[in-house]
Coordinates of N, CA and C in Angstrom, one line a residue:
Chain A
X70 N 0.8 -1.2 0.0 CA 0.0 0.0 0.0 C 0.9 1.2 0.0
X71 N 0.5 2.1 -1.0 CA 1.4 3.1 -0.6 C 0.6 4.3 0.1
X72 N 1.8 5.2 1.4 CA 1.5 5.8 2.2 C 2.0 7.2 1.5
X73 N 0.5 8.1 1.6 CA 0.3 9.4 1.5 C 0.5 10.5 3.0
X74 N 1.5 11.2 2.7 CA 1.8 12.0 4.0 C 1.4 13.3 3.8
X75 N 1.0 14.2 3.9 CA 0.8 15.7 4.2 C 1.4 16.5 4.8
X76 N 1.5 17.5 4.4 CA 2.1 18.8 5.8 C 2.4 19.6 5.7
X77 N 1.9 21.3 6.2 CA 1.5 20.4 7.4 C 0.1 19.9 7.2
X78 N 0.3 19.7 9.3 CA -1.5 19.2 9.5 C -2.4 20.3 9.3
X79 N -1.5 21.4 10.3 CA -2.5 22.3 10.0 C -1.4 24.1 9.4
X80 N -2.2 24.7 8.1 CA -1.3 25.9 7.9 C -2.6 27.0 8.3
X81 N -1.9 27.6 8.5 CA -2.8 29.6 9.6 C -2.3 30.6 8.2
X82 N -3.2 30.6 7.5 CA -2.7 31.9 6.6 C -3.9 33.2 6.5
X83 N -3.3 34.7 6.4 CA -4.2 35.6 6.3 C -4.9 35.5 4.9
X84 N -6.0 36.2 4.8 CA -6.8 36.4 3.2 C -6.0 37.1 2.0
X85 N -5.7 36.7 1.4 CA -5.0 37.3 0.5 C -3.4 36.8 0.0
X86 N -2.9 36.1 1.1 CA -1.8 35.2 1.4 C -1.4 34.0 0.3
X87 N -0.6 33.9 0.2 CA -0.2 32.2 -0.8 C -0.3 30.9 0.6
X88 N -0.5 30.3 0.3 CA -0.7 28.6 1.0 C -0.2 28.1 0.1
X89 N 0.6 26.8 0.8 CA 1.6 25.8 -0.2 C 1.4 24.7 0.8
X90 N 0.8 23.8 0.2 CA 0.5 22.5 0.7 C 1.2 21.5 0.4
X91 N 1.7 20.6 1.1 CA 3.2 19.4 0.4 C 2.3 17.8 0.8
X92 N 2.3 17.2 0.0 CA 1.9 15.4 0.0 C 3.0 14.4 -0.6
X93 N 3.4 13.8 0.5 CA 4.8 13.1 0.3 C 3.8 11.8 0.0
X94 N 4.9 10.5 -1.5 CA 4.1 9.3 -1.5 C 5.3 8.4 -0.7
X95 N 4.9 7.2 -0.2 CA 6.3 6.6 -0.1 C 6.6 5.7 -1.0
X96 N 6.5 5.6 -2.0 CA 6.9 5.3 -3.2 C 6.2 6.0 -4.4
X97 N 6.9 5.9 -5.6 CA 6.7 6.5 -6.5 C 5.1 6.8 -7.4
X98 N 4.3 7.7 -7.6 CA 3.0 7.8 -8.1 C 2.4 7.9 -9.1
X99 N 4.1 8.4 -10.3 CA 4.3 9.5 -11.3 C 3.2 10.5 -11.9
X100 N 2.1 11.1 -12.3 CA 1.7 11.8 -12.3 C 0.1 11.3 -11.6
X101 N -0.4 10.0 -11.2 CA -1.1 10.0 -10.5 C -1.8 10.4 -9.4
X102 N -2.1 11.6 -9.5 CA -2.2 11.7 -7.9 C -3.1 13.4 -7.7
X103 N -4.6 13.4 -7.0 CA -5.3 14.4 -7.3 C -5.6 15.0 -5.8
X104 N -5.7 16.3 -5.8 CA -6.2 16.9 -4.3 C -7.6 17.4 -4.5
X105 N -8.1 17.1 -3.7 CA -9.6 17.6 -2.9 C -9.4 18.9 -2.0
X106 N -10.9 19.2 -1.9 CA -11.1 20.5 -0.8 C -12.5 19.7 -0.7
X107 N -12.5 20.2 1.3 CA -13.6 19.8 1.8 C -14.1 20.2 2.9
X108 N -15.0 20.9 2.8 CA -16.1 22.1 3.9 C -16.6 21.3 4.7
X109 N -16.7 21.6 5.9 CA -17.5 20.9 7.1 C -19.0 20.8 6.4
X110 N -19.1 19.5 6.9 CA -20.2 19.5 6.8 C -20.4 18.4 5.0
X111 N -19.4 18.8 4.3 CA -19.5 18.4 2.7 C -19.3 17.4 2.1
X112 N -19.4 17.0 1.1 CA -18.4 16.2 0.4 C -17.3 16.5 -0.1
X113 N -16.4 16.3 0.0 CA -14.7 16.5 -0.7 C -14.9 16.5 -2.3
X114 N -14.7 17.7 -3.2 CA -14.5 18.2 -4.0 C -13.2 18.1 -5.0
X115 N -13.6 18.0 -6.0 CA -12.1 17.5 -6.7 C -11.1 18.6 -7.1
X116 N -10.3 19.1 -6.9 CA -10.0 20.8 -7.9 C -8.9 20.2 -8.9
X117 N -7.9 19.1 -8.4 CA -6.4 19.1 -9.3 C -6.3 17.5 -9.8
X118 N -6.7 17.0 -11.2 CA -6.0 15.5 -11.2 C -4.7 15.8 -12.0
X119 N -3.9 14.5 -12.2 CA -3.0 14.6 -13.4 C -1.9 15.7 -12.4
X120 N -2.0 15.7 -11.2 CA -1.2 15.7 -10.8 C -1.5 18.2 -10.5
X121 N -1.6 18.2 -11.9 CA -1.2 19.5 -11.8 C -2.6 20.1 -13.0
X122 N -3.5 18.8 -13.0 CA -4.7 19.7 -14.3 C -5.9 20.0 -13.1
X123 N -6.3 21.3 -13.6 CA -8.0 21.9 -12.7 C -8.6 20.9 -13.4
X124 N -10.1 20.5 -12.0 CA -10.8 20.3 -12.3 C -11.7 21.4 -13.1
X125 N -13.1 20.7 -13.9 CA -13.6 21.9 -14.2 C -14.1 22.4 -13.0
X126 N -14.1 24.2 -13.5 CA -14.6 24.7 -12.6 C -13.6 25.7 -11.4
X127 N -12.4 25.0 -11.5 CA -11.6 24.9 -10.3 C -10.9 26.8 -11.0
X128 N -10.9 27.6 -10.0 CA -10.0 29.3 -10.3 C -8.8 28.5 -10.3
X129 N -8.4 29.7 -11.5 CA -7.2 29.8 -11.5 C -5.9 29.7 -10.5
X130 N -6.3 30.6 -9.2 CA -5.5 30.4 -8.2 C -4.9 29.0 -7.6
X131 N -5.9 27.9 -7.8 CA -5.4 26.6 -7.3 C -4.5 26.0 -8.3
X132 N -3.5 25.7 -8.1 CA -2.6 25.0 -9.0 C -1.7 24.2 -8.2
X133 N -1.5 22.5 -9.3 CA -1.0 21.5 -8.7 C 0.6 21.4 -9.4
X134 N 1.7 20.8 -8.6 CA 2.7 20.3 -9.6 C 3.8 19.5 -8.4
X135 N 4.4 18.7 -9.4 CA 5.4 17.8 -9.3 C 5.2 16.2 -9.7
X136 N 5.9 15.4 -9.0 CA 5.8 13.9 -9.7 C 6.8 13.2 -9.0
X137 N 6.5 11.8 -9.4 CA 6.9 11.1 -8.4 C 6.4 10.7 -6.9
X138 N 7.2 11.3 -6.0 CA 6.8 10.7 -4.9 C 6.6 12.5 -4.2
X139 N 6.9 13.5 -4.6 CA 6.7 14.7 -4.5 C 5.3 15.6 -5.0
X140 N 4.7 16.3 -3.9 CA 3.8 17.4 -5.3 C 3.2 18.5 -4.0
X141 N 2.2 19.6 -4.6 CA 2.4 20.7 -4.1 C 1.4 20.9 -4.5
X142 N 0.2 21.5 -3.7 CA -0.7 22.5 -4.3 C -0.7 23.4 -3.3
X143 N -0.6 24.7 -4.3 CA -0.5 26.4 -4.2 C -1.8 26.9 -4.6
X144 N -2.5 27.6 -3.5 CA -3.5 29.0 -3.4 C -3.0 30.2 -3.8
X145 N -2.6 30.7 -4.4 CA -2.1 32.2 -5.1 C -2.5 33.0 -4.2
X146 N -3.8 33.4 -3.7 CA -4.0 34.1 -2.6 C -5.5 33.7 -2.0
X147 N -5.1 33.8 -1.1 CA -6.7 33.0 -0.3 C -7.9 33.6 -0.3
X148 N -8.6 33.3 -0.5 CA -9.9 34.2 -0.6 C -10.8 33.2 0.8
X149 N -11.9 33.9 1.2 CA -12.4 33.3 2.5 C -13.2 32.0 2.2
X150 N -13.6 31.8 1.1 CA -14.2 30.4 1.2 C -12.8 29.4 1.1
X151 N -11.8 29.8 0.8 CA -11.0 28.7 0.8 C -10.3 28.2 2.1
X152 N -10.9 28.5 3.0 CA -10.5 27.9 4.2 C -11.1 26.8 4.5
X153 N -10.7 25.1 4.8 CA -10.6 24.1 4.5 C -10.1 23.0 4.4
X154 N -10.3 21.6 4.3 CA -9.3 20.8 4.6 C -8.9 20.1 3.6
X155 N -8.1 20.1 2.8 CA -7.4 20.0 1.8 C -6.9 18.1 1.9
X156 N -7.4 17.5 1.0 CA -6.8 16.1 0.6 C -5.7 15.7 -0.3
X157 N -4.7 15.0 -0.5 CA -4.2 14.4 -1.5 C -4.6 13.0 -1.4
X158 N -4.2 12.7 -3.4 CA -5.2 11.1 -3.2 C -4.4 10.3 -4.4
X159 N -4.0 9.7 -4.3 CA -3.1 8.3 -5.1 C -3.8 7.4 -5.7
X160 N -3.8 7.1 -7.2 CA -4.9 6.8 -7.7 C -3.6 5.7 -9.3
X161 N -2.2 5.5 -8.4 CA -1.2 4.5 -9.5 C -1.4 3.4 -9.1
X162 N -1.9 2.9 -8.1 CA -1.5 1.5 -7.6 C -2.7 1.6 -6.7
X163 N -3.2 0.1 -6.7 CA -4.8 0.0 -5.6 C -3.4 -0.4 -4.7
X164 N -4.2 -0.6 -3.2 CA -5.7 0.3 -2.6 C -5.4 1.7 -3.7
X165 N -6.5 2.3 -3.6 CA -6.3 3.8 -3.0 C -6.3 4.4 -2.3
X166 N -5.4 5.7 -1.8 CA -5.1 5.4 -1.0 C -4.8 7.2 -0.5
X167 N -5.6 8.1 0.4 CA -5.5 9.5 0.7 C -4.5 10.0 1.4
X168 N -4.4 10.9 1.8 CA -3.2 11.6 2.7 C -4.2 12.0 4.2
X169 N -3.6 12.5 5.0 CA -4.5 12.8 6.4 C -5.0 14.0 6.2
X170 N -4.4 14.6 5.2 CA -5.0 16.4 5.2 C -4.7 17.3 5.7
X171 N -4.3 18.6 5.3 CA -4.2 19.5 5.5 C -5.3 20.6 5.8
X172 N -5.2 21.2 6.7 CA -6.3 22.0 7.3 C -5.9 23.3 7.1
X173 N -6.1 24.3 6.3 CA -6.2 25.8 5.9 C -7.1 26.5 6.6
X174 N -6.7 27.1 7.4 CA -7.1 28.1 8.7 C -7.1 29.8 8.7
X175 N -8.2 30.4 8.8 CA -7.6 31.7 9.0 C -6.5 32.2 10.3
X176 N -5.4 33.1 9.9 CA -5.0 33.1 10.7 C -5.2 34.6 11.6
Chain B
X83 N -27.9 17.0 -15.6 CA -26.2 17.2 -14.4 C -26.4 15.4 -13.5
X84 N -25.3 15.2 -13.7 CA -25.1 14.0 -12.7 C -25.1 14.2 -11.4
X85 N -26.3 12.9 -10.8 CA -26.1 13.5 -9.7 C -25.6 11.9 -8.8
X86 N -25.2 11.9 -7.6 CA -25.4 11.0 -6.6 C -25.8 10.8 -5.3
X87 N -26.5 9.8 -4.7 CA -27.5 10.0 -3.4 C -27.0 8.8 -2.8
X88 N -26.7 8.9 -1.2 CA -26.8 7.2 -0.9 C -27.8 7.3 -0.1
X89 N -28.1 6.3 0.1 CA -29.4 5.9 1.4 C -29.3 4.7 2.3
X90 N -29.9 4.4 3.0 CA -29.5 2.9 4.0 C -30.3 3.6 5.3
X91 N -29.9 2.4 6.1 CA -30.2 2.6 7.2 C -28.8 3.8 7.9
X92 N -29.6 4.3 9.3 CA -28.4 5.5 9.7 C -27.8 4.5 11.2
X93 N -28.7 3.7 11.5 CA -28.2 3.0 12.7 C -28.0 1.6 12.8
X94 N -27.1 1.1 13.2 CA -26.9 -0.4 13.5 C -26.3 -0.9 14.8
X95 N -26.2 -1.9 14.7 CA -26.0 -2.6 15.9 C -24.5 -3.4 15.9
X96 N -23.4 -3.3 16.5 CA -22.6 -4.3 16.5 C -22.9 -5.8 16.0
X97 N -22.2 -6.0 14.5 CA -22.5 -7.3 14.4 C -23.4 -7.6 13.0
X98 N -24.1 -6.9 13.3 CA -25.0 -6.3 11.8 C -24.2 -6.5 11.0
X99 N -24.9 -6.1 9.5 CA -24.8 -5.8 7.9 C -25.0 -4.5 7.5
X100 N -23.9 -3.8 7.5 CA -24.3 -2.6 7.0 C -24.7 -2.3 5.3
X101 N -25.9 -1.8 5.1 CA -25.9 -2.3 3.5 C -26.6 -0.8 3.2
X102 N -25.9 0.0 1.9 CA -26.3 1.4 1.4 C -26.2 0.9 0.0
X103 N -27.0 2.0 -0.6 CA -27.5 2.0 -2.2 C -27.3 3.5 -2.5
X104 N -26.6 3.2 -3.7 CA -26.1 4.9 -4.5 C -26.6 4.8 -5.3
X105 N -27.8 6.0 -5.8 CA -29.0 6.1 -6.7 C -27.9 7.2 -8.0
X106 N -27.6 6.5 -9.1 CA -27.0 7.2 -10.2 C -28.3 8.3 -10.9
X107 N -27.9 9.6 -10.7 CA -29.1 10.2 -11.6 C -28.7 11.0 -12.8
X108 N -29.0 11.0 -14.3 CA -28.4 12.0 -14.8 C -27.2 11.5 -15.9
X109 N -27.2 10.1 -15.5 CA -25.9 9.5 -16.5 C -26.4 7.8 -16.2
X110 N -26.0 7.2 -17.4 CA -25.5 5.5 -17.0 C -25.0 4.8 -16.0
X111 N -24.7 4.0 -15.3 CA -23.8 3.8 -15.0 C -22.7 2.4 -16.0
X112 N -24.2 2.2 -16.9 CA -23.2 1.3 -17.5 C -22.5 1.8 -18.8
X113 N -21.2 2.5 -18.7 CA -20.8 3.1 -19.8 C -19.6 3.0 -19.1
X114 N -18.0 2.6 -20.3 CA -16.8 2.3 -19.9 C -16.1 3.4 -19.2
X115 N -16.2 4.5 -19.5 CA -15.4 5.3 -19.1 C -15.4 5.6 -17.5
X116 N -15.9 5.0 -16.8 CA -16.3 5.6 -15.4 C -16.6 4.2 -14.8
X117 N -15.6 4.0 -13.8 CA -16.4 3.2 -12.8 C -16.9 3.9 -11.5
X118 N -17.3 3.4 -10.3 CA -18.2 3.5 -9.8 C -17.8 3.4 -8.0
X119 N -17.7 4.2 -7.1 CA -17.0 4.1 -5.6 C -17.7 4.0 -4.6
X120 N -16.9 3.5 -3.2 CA -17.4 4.1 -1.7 C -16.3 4.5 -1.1
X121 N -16.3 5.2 -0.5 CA -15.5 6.4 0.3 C -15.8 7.1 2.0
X122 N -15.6 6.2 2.6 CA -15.8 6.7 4.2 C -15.0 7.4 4.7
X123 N -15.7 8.0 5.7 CA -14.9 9.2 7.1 C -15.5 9.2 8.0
X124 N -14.8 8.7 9.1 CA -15.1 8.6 10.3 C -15.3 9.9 10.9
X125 N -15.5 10.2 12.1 CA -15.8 11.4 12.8 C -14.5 12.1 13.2
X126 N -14.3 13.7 12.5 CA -13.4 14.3 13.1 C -11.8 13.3 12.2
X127 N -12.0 12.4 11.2 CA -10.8 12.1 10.6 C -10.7 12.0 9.3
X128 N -9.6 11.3 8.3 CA -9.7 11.7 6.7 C -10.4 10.5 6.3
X129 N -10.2 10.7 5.4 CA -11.0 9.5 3.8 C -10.2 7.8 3.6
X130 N -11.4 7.4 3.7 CA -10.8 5.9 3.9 C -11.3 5.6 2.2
X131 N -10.9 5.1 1.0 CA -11.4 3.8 0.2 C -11.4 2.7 0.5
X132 N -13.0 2.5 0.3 CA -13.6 1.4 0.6 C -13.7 0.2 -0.9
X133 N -14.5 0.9 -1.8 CA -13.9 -0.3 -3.1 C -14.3 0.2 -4.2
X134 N -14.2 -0.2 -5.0 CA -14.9 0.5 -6.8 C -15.5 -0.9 -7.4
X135 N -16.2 -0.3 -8.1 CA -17.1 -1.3 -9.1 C -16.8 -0.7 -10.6
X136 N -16.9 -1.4 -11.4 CA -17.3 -1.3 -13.0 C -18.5 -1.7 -12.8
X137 N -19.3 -1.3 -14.3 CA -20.5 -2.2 -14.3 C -21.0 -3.1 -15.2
X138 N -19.6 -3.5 -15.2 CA -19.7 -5.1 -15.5 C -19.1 -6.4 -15.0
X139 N -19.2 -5.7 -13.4 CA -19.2 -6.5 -11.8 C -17.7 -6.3 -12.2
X140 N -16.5 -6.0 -12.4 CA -15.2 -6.3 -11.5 C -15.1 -5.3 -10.3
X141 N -14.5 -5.9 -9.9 CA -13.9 -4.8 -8.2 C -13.2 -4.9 -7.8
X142 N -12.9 -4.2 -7.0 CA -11.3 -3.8 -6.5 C -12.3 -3.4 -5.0
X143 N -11.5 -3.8 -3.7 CA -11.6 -3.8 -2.5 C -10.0 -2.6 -1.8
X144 N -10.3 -2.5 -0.9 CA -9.5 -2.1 0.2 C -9.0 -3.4 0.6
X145 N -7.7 -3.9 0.9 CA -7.3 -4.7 1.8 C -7.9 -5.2 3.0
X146 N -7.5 -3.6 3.6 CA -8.2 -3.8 4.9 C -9.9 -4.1 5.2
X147 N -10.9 -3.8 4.5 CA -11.9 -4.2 4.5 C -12.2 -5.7 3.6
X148 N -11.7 -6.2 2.9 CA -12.1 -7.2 2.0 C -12.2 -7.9 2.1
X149 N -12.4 -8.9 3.3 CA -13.2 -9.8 3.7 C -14.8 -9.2 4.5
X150 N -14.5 -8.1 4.3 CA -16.2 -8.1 5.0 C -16.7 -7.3 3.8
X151 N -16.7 -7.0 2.6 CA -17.0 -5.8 1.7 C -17.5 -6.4 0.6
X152 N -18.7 -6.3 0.2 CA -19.5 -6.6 -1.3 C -19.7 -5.4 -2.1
X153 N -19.2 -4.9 -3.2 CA -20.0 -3.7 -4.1 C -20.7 -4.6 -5.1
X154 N -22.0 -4.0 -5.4 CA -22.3 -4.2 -6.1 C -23.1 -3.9 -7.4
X155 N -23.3 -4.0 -8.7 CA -24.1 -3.0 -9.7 C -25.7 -3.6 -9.4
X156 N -26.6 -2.6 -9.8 CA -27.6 -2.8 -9.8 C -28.3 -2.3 -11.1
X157 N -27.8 -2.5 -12.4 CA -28.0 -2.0 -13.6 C -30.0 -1.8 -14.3
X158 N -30.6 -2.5 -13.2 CA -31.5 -2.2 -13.9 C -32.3 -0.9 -13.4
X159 N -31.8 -0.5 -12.1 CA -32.3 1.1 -11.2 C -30.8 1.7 -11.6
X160 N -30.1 1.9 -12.1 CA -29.0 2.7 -12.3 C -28.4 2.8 -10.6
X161 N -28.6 2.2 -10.0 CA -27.9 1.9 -8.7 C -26.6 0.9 -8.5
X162 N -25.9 1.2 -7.5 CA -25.0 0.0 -7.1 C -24.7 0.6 -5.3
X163 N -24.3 -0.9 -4.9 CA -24.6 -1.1 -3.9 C -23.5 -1.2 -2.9
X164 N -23.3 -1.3 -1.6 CA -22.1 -1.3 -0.8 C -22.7 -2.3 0.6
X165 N -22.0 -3.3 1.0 CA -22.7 -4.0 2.0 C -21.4 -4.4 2.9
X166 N -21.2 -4.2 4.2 CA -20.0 -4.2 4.7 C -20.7 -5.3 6.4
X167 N -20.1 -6.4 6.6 CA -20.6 -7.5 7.1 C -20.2 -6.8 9.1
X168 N -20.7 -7.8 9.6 CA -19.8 -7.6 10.8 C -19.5 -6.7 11.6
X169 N -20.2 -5.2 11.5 CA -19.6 -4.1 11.9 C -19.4 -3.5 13.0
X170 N -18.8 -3.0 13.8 CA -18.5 -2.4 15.3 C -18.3 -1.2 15.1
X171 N -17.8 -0.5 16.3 CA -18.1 1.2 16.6 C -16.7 1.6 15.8
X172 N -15.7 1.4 15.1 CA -15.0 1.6 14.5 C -15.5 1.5 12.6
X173 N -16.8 1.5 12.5 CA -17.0 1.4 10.8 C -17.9 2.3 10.5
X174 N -18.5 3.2 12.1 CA -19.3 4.6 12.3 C -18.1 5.6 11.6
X175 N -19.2 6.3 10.7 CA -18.6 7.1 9.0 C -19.6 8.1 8.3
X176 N -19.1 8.8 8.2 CA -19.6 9.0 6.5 C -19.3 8.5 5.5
X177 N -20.3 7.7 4.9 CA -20.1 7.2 4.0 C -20.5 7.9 2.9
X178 N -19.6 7.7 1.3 CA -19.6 8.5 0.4 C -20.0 7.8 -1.1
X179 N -20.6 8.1 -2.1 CA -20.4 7.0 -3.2 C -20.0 8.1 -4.3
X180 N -18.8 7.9 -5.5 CA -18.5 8.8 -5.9 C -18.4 7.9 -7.3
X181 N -18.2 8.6 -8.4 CA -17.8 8.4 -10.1 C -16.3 8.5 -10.1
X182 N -15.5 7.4 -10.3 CA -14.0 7.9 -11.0 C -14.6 7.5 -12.5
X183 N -13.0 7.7 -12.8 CA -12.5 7.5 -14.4 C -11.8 6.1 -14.5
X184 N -12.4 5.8 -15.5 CA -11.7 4.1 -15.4 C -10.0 4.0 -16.3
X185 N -9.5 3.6 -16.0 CA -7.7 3.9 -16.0 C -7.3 5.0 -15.1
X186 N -7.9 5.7 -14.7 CA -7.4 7.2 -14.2 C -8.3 7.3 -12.9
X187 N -7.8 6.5 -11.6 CA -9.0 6.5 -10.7 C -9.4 7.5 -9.4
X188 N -9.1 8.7 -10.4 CA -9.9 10.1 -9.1 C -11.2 9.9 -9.1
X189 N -11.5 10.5 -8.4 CA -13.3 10.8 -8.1 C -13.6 12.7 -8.2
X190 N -14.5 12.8 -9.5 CA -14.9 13.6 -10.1 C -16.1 14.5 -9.6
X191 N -17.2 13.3 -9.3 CA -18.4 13.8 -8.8 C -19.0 12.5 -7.4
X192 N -18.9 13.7 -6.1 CA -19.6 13.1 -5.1 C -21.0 13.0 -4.8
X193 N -21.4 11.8 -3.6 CA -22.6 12.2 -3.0 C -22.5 12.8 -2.3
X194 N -23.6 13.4 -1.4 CA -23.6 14.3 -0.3 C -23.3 13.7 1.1
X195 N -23.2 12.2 1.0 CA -23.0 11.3 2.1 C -23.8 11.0 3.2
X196 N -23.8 9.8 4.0 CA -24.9 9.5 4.3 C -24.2 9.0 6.0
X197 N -24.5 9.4 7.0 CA -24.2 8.4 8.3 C -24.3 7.8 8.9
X198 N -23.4 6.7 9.3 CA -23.9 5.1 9.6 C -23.3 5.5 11.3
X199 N -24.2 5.6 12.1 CA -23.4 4.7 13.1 C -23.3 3.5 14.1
X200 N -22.9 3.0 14.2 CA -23.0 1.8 15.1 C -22.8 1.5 16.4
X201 N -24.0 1.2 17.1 CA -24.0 1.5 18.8 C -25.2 0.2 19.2
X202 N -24.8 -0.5 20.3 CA -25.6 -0.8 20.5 C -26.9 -0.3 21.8

């Protein structure tokens, strides 16, 4: 099974701010691998597959990148609904298999 | 617009059969490009996969669940099904049923999810 890490658990950023979110794989994913956003209360929402493509729908501000066992999704600047708990999700090798998530906080 | 619903019962009992139905609205389910998921979260933690379906019955399981875990299609209500055997206060969840892409297995479009918990 491969293990999806996050981190942090939790990042405190003001409105307007960049957020950079990190999901380690423990083995390799190569461009497999998509992040969610998920509001209390919601269902987890897809914004990035392919590693680094928007879902439809998804602003410009969210953008994904890297590969392998490395990747990154960046908020350009936060706007207030994007406060939230952010998923990565591995989708090269069954299980499937998420990260613990990162929680985007105002700070 | 595609939509997805689950339903079931909300309460069980240690030991029970937990059994939910995800009502496909808005698309096929039997069409290649898309198989078909369950997706749980426990209270206050992240996303567990639980298993996928095609609908033309292959599946893929979770390890950890797959001896207690049945998906299944129900092609003639555009449904498929999720039945998890045995259950104790550890399989209390949200439970989720979602659409991936078949070779490519994100999940595109959720349900709203549905709460199981288990107490006796």
């Amino acid at each position: 099974e491969i293990v999806m890490t996050q981190s942090p658990a939790t990042l405190s950023v003001s409105p307007g701010e960049r957020a950079t979110l990190s999901c380690r794989a423990s083995q390799s994913v190569t461009y497999n691998l998509a992040w969610y956003q998920q509001k209390p209360g919601q269902a987890p929402r897809l914004l990035i597959y392919g590693a680094s493509t928007r879902a439809t729908g998804i602003p410009a501000r969210f953008s994904g990148s890297g590969s392998g066992t490395e990747f990154t999704l960046t908020i350009s600047s936060l706007q207030s609904e994007d406060f939230a708990i952010y998923y990565c999700q591995q989708y090269n090798n069954w299980p499937l298999t998420f990260g613990g998530g990162t929680k985007v906080e105002i700070k | 617009q595609l939509q997805l619903q689950e339903s079931g019962p909300g309460l069980l009992e240690p030991s029970e059969t937990l059994s939910l139905t995800c009502t496909v609205s808005g698309a096929s389910i039997n069409n290649d490009n898309y198989y078909w998921g369950w997706i749980r979260q426990p209270p206050g933690k992240g996303l567990e996969w639980i298993g996928t379906i095609f609908y033309t019955g292959t599946t893929y399981y979770n390890p950890s669940l797959k001896s207690r875990v049945t998906i299944s299609v129900g092609t003639s209500k555009n449904q498929f099904s999720l039945k998890l055997s045995s259950v104790t206060a550890a399989d209390t969840a949200v439970y989720y049923c979602a659409r991936g892409f078949n070779g490519k297995h994100y999940m595109d479009v959720w349900g709203k999810g549905t709460t199981v918990t288990v107490s006796s």
